[in-house]
mmCIF file of C-alpha atoms and ligand atoms in Angstrom:
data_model
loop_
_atom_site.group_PDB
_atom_site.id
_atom_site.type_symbol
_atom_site.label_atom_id
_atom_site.label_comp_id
_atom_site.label_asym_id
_atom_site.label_seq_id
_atom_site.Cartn_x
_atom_site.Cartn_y
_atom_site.Cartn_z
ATOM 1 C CA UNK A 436 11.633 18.827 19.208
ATOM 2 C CA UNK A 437 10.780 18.806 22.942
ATOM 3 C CA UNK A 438 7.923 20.149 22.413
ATOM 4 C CA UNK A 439 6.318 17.306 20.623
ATOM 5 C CA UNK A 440 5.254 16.955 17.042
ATOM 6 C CA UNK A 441 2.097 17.128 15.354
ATOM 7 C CA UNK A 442 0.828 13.654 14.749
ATOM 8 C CA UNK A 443 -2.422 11.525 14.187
ATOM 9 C CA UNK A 444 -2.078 8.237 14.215
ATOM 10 C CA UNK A 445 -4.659 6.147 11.848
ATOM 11 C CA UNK A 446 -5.908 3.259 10.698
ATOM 12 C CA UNK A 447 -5.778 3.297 6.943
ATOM 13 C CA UNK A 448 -7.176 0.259 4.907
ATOM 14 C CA UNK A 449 -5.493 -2.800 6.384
ATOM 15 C CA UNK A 450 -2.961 -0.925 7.489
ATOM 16 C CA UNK A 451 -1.589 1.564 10.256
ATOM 17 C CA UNK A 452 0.553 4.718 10.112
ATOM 18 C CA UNK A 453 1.669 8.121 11.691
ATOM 19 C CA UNK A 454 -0.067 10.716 9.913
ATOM 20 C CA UNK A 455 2.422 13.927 9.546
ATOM 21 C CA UNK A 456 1.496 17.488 8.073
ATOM 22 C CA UNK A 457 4.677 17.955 5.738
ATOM 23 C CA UNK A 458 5.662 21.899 7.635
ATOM 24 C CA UNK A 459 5.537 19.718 10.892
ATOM 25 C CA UNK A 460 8.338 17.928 10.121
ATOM 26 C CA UNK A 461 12.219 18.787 8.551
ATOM 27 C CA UNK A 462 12.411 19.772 4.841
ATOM 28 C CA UNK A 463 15.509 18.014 4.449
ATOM 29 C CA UNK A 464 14.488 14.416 3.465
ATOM 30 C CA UNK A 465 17.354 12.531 5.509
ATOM 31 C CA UNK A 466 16.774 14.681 8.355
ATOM 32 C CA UNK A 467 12.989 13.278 8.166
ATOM 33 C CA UNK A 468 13.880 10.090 7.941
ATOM 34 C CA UNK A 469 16.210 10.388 11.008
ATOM 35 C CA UNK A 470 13.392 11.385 12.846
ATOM 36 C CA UNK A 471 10.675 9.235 11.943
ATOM 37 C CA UNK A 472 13.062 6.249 12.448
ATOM 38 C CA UNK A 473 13.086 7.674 15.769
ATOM 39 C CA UNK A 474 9.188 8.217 16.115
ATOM 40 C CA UNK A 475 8.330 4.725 14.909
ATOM 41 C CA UNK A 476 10.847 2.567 17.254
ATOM 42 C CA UNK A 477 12.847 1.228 14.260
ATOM 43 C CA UNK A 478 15.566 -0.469 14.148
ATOM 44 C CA UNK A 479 14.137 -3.284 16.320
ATOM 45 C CA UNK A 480 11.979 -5.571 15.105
ATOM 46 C CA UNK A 481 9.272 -5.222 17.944
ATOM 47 C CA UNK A 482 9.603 -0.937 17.352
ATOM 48 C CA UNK A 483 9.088 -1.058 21.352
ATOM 49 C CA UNK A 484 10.659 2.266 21.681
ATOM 50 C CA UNK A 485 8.338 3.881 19.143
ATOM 51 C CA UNK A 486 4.775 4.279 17.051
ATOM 52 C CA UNK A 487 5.677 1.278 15.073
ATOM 53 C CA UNK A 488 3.757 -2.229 15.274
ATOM 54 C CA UNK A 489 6.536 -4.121 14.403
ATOM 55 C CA UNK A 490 5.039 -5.635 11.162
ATOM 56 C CA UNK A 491 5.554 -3.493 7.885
ATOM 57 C CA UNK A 492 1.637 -2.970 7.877
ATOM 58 C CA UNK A 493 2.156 -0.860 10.583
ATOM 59 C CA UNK A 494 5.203 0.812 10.020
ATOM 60 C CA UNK A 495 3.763 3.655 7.773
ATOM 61 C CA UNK A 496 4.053 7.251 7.351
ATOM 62 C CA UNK A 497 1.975 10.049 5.278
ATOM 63 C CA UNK A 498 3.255 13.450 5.030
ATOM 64 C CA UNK A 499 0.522 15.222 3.422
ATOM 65 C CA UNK A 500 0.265 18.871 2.292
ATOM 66 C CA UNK A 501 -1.030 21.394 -0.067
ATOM 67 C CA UNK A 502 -0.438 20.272 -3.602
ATOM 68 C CA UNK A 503 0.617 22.704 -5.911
ATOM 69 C CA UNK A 504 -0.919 21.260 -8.847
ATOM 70 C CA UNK A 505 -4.511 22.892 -9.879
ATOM 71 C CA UNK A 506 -5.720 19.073 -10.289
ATOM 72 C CA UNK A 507 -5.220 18.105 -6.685
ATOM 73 C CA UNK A 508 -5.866 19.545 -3.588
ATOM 74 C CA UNK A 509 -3.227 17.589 -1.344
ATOM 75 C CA UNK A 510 0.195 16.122 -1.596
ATOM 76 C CA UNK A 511 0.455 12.936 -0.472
ATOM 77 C CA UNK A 512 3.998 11.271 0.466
ATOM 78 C CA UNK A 513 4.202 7.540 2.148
ATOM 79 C CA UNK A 514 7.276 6.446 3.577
ATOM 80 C CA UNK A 515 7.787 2.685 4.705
ATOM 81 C CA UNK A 516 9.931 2.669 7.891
ATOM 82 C CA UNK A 517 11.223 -0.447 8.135
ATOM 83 C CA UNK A 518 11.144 -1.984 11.309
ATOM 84 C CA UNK A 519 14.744 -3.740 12.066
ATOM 85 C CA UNK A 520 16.884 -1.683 10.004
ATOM 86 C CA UNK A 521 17.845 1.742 10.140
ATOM 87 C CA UNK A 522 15.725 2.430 6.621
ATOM 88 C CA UNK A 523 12.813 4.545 5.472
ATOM 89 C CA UNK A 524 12.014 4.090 1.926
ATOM 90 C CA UNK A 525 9.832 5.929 -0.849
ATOM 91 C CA UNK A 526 10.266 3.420 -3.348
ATOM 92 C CA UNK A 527 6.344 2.579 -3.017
ATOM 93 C CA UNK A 528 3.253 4.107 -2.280
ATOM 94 C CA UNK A 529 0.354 2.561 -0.310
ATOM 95 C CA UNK A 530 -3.312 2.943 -1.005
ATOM 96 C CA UNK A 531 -3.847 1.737 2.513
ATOM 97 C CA UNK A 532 -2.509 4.416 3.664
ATOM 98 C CA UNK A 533 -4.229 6.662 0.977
ATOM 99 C CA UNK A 534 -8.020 5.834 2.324
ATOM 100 C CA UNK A 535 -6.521 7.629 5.768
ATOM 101 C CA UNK A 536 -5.616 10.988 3.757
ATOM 102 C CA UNK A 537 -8.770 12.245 2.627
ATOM 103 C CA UNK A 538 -10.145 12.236 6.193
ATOM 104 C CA UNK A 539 -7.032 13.674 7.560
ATOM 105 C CA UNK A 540 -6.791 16.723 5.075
ATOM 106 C CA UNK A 541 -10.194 17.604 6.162
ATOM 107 C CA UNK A 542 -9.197 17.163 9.761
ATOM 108 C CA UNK A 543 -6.294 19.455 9.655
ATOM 109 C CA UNK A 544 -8.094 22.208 7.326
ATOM 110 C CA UNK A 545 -6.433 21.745 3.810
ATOM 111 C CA UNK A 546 -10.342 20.639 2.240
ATOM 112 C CA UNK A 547 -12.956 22.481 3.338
ATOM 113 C CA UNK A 548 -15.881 19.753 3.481
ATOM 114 C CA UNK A 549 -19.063 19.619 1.730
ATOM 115 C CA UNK A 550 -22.193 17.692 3.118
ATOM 116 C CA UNK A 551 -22.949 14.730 2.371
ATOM 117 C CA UNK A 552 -19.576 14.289 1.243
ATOM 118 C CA UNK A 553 -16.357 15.629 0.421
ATOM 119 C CA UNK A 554 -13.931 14.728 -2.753
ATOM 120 C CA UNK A 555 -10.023 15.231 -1.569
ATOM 121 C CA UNK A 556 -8.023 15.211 -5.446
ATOM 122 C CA UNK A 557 -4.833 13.273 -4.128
ATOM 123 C CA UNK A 558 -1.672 14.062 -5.854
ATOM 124 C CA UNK A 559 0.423 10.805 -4.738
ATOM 125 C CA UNK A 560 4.059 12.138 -5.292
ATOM 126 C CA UNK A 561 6.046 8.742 -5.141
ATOM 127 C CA UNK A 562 7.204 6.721 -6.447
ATOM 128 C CA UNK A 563 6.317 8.462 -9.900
ATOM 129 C CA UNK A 564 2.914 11.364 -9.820
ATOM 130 C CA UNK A 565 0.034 10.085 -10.010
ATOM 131 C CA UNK A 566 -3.808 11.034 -9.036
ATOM 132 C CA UNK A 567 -6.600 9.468 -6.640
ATOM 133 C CA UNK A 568 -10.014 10.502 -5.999
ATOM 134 C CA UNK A 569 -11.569 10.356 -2.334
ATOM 135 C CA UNK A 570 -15.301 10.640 -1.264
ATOM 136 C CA UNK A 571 -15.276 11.067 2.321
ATOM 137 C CA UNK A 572 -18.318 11.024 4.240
ATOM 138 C CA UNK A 573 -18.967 14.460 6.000
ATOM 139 C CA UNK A 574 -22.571 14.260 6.765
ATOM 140 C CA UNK A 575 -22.526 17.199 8.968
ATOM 141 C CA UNK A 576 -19.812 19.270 8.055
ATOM 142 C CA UNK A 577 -17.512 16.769 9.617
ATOM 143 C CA UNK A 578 -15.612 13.303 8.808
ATOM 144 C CA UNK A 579 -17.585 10.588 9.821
ATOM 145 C CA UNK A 580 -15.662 7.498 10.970
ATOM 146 C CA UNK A 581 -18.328 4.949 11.981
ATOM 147 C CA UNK A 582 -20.255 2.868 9.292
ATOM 148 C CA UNK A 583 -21.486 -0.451 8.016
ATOM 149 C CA UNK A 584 -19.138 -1.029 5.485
ATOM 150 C CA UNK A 585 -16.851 -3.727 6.337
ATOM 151 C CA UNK A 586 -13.569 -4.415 4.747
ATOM 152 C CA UNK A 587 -11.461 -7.607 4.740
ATOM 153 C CA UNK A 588 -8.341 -7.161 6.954
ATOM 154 C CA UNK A 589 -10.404 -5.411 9.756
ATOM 155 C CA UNK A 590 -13.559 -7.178 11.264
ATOM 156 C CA UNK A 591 -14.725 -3.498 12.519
ATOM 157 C CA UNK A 592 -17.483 -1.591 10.552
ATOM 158 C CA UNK A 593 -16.776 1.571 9.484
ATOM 159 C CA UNK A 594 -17.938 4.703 7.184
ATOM 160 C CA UNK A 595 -16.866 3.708 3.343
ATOM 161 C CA UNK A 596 -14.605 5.880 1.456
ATOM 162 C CA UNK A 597 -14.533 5.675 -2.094
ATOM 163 C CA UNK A 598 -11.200 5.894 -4.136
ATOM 164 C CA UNK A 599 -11.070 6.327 -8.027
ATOM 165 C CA UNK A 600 -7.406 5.917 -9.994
ATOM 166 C CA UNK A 601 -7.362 7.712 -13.821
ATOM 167 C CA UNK A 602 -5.686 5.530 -15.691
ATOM 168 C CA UNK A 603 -1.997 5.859 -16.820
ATOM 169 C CA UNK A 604 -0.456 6.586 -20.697
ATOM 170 C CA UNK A 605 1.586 3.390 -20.690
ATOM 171 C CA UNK A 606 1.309 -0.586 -20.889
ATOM 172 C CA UNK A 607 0.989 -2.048 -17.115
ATOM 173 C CA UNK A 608 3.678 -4.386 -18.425
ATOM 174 C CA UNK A 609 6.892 -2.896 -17.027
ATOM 175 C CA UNK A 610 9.057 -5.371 -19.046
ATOM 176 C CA UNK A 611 7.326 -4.851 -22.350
ATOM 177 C CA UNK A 612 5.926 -8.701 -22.342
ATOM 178 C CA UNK A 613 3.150 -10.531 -20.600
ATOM 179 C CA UNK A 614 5.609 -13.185 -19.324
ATOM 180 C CA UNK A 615 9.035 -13.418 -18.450
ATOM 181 C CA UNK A 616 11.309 -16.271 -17.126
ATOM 182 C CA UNK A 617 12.547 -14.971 -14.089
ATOM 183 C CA UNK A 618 14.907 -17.786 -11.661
ATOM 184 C CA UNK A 619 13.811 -20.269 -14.246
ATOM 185 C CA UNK A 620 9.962 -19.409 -13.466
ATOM 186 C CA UNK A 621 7.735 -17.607 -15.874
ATOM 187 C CA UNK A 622 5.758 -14.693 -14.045
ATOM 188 C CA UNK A 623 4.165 -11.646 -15.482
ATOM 189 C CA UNK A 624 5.893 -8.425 -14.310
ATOM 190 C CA UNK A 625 3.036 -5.665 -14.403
ATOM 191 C CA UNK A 626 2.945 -2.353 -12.659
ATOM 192 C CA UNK A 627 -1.519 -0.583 -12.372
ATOM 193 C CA UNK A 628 0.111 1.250 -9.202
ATOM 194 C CA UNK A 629 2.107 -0.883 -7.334
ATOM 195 C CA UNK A 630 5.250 -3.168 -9.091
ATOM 196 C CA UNK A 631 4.082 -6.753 -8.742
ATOM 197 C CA UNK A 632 5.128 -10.059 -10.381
ATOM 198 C CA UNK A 633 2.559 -12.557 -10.677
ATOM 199 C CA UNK A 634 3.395 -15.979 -10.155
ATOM 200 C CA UNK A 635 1.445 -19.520 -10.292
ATOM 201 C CA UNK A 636 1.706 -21.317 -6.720
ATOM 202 C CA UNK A 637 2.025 -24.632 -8.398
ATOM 203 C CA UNK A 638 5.139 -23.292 -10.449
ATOM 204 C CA UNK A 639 6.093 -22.453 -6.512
ATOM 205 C CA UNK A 640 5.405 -26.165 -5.689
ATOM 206 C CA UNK A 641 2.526 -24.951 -3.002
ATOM 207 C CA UNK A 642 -1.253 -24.877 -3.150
ATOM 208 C CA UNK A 643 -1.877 -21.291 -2.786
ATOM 209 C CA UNK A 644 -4.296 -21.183 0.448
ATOM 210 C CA UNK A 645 -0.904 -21.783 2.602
ATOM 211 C CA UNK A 646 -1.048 -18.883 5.653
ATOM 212 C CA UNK A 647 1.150 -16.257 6.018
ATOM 213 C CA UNK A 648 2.985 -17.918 9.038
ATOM 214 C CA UNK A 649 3.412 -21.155 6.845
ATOM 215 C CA UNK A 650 4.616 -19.313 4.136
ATOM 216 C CA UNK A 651 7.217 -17.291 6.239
ATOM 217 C CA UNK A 652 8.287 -20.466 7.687
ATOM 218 C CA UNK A 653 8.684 -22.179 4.336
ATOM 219 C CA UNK A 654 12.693 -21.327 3.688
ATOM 220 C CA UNK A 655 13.319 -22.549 0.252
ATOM 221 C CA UNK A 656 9.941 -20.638 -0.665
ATOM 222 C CA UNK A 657 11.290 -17.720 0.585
ATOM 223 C CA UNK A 658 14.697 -18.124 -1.387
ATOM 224 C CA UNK A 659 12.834 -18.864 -4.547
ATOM 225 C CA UNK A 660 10.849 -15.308 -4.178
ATOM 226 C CA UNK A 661 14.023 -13.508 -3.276
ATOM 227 C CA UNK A 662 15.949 -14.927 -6.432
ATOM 228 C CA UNK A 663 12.722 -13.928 -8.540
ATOM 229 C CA UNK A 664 12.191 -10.354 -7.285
ATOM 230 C CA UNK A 665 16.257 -10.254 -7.351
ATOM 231 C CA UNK A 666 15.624 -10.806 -11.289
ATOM 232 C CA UNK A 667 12.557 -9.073 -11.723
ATOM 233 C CA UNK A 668 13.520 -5.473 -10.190
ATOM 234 C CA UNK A 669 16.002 -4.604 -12.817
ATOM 235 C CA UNK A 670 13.915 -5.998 -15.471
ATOM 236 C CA UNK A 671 10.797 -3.496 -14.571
ATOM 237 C CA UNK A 672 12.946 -0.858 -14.436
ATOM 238 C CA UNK A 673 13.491 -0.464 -10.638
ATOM 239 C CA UNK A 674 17.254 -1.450 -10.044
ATOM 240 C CA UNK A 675 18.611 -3.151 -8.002
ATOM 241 C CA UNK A 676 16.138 -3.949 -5.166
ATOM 242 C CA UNK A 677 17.791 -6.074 -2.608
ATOM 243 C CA UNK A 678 16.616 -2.736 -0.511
ATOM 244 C CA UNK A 679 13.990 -1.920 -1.400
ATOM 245 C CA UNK A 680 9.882 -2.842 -0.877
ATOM 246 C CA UNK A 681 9.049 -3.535 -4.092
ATOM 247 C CA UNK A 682 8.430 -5.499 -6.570
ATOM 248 C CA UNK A 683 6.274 -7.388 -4.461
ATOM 249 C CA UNK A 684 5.276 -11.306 -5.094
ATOM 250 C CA UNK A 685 1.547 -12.188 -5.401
ATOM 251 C CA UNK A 686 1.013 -15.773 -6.089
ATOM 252 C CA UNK A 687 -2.073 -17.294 -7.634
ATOM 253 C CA UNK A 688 -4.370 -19.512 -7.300
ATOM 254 C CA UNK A 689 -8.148 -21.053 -8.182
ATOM 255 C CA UNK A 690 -10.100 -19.196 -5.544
ATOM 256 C CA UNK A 691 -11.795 -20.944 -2.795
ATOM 257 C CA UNK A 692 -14.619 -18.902 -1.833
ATOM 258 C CA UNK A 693 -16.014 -17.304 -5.559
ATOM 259 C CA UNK A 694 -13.848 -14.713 -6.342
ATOM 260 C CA UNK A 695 -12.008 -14.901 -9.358
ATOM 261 C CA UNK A 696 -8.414 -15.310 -8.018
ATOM 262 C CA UNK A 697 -6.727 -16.362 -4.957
ATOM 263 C CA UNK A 698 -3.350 -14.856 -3.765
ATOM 264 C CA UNK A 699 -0.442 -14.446 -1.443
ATOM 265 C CA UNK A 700 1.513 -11.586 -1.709
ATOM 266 C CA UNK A 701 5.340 -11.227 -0.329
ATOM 267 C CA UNK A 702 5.532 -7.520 0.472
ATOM 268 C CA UNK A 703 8.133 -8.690 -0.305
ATOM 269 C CA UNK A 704 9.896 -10.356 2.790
ATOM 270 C CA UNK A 705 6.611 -10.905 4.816
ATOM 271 C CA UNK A 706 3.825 -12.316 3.457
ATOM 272 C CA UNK A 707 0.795 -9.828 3.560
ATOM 273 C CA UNK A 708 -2.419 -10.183 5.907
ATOM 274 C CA UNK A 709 -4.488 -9.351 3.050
ATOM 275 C CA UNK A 710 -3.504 -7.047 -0.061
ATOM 276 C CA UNK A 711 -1.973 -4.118 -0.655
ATOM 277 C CA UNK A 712 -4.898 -1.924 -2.398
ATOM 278 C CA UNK A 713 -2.229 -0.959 -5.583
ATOM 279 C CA UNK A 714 -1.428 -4.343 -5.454
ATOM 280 C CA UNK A 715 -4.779 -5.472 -5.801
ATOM 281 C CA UNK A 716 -5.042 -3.068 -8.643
ATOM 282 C CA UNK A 717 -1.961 -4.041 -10.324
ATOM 283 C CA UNK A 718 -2.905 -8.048 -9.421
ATOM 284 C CA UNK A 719 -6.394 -7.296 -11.103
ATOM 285 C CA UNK A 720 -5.399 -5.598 -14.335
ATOM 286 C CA UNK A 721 -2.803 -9.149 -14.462
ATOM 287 C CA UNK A 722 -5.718 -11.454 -14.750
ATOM 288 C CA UNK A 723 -8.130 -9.473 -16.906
ATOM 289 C CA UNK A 724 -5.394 -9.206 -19.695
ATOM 290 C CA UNK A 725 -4.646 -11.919 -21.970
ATOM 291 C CA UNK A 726 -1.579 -13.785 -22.138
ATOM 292 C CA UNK A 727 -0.181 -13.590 -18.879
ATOM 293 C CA UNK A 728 0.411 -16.474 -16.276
ATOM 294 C CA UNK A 729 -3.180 -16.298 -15.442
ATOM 295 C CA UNK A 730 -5.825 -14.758 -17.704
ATOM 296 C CA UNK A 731 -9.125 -14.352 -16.975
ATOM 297 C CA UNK A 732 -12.173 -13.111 -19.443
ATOM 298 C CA UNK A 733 -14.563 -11.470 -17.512
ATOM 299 C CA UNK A 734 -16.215 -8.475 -15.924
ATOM 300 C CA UNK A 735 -14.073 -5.134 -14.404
ATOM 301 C CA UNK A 736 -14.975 -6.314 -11.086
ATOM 302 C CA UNK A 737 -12.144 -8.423 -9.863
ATOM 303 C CA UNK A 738 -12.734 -10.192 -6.798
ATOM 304 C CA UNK A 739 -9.336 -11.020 -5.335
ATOM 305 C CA UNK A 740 -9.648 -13.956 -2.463
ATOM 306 C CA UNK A 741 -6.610 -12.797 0.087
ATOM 307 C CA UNK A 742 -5.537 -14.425 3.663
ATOM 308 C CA UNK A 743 -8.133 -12.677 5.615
ATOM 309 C CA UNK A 744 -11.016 -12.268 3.054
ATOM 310 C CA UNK A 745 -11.399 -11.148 -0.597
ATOM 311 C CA UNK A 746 -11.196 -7.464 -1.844
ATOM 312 C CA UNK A 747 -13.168 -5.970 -4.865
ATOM 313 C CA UNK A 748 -11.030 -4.065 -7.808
ATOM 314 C CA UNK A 749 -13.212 -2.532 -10.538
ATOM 315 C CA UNK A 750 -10.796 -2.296 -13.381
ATOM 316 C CA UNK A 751 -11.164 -0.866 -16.752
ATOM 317 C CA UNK A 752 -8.354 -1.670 -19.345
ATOM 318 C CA UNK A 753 -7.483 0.106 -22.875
ATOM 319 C CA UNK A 754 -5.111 -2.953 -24.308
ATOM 320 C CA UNK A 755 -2.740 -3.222 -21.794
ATOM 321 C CA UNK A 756 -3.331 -0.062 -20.676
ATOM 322 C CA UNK A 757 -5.326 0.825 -17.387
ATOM 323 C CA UNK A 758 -8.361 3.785 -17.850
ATOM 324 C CA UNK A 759 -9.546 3.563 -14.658
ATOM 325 C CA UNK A 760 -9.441 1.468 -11.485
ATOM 326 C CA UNK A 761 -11.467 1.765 -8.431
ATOM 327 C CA UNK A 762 -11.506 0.655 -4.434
ATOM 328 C CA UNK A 763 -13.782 1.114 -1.431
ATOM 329 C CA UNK A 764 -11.513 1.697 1.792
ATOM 330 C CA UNK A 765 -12.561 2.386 5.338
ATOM 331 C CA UNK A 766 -10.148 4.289 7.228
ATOM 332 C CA UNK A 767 -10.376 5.464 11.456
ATOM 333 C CA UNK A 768 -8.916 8.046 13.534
ATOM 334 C CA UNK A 769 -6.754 6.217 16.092
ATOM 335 C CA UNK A 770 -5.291 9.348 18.213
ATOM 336 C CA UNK A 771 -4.201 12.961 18.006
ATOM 337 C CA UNK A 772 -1.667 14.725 19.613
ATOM 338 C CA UNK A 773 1.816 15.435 20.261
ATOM 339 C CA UNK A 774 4.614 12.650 19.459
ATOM 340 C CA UNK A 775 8.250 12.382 21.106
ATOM 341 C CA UNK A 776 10.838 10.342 19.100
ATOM 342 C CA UNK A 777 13.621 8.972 20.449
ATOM 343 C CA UNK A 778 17.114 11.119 21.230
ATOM 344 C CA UNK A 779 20.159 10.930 19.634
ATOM 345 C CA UNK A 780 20.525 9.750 15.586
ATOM 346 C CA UNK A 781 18.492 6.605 14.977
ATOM 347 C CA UNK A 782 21.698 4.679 13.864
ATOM 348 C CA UNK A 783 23.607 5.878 16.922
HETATM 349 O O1 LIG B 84 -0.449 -1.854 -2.486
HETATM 350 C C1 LIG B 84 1.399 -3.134 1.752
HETATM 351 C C2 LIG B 84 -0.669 -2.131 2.439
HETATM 352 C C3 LIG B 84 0.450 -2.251 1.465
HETATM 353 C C4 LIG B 84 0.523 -1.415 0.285
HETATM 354 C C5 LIG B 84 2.505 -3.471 0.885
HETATM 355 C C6 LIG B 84 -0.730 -0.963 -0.308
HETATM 356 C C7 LIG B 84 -0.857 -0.925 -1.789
HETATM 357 O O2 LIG B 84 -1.475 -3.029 2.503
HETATM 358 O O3 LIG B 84 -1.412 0.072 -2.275
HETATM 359 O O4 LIG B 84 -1.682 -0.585 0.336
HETATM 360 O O5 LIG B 84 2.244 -4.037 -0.176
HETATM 361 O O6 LIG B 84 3.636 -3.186 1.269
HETATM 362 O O7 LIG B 84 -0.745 -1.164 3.167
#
């Protein structure tokens, strides 16, 4: 390890992450997670020491490989490091995080790129398998970064890249039910991607619009999501998750600004700058079903008003089933090079 290791650090989505080849770092997962504890700065809640950002948002890891599975060409694996504790979890995904892949599988020579663009099959191995479709823009034979497409939790243009989700087997309702009573609130539980419970800010006693700092600040708000998600996890089938990332909390709203919703989402302990892109999906499928805490008829564009913007979901449902969802990301290359974590174990 004193030579360095192989790292590019992007900027996926809204969000921010080290960028790993999975042979250039240890096979055996806590051995990993010892050392990107030590990469990213964490525990300590500023990650001064490391990578990190100190913010979950940019506290993120993909290990990405060859996939082994004829329908994908990489495996992608995202692991939240959390930045005050000593914990790296794969209890999520991020489709953040995703929009950074494509362009970095190219980079590193797993997908040989096409002109004008290039589709990357992603095979997103946690927390269950399942599939994305990427359309990078490789004009020349290469990734293109710069653009005019701009995306709501960055004001900086950039080159769009497309991302398509198949659809699942099973009912995005975790629980088996469109509502549940949860810390004596009714939600809807519902998993397109990401686990989310949906819950109506005025059943939260706040207008919805609040900002993230005001929310964070708010301390019986805070308690009231804890004892909710403390309810929910077990319920969607996810344990106990008093340590864990997800379910996350959106709460809705009337939008402000035309779009057809309005959220806030706790991811879970911070309140989110934007959205999470599965959580957008999973958010979106929520409202264009009936009978859950906030149904919406309409179209299978979703447009899902957020802190910093809105973000468009295209969402096409069998039942309560989802056939196909899809995003537009942008994603940058921030730096490549060598990366040297910290010494000694990252709890020691
Ligand atoms: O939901 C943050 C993010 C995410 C996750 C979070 C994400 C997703 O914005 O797919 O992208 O919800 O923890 O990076």
């Amino acid at each position: 390890m004193s030579d360095g290791i192989r790292c590019m650090q992007m900027r996926g989505g809204s969000s921010k992450g080290a960028y790993f080849l999975a042979s250039d770092l240890p096979a055996d997962p806590a051995d990993r997670d010892d050392l990107l504890l030590r990469i990213m700065g964490s525990p300590d809640e500023r990650q001064i020491d490391g990578l990190g950002g100190g913010h979950p948002l940019t506290s993120k890891v993909a290990v990405v490989g060859p996939s082994a599975d004829p329908e994908a060409d990489v495996d992608y694996l995202f692991l939240q490091v959390v930045p005050d504790r000593a914990v790296v979890t794969d209890a999520q995904t991020c489709g953040n995080l995703l929009a950074g892949v494509g362009p970095f599988a190219i980079e590193r020579g797993l997908v040989a790129p096409l002109a004008p663009t290039t589709p990357v099959r992603v095979r997103i191995v946690n927390p269950t398998v399942r599939f994305a479709e990427e359309r990078v823009r490789t004009p020349d034979g290469r990734v293109r970064y710069d653009g005019d497409t701009v995306m709501a939790g960055t004001s900086f243009p950039a080159a769009p890249i497309d991302i398509a989700f198949p659809g699942g087997e099973g009912s995005v309702f975790p629980t088996g039910h469109r509502t549940d009573r949860f810390a004596g609130v009714t939600v809807t539980a519902v998993d397109a991607g990401m686990p989310v419970v949906l819950v109506r800010a005025v059943d939260l006693g706040i207008e919805g619009d609040e900002s993230p700092a005001t929310l964070e600040a708010n301390a019986d708000l805070r308690e009231k999501v804890e004892a909710i998600r403390l309810e929910a996890g077990p319920a969607m089938g996810l344990g106990d998750v008093r340590d864990t990332t997800v379910p996350k909390i959106s709460i809705l709203s009337a939008p402000r600004s035309g779009g057809t919703i309005a959220t806030r989402t706790f991811i879970p302990h911070r309140v989110h700058a934007a959205i999470g892109v599965l959580g957008a999906v999973s958010v979106a499928a929520g409202v264009r079903i009936s009978g859950t805490v906030v149904s919406l008829a309409g179209e299978t564009l979703v447009r899902i008003e957020h802190p910093s913007g809105s973000f468009d979901v295209g969402v096409e449902l069998d039942g309560t089933t989802l056939a196909r969802s899809s995003v537009v990301r942008t994603a940058r290359k921030l730096a490549d090079g060598l990366v040297w974590p910290r010494c000694g174990k990252a709890t020691g």
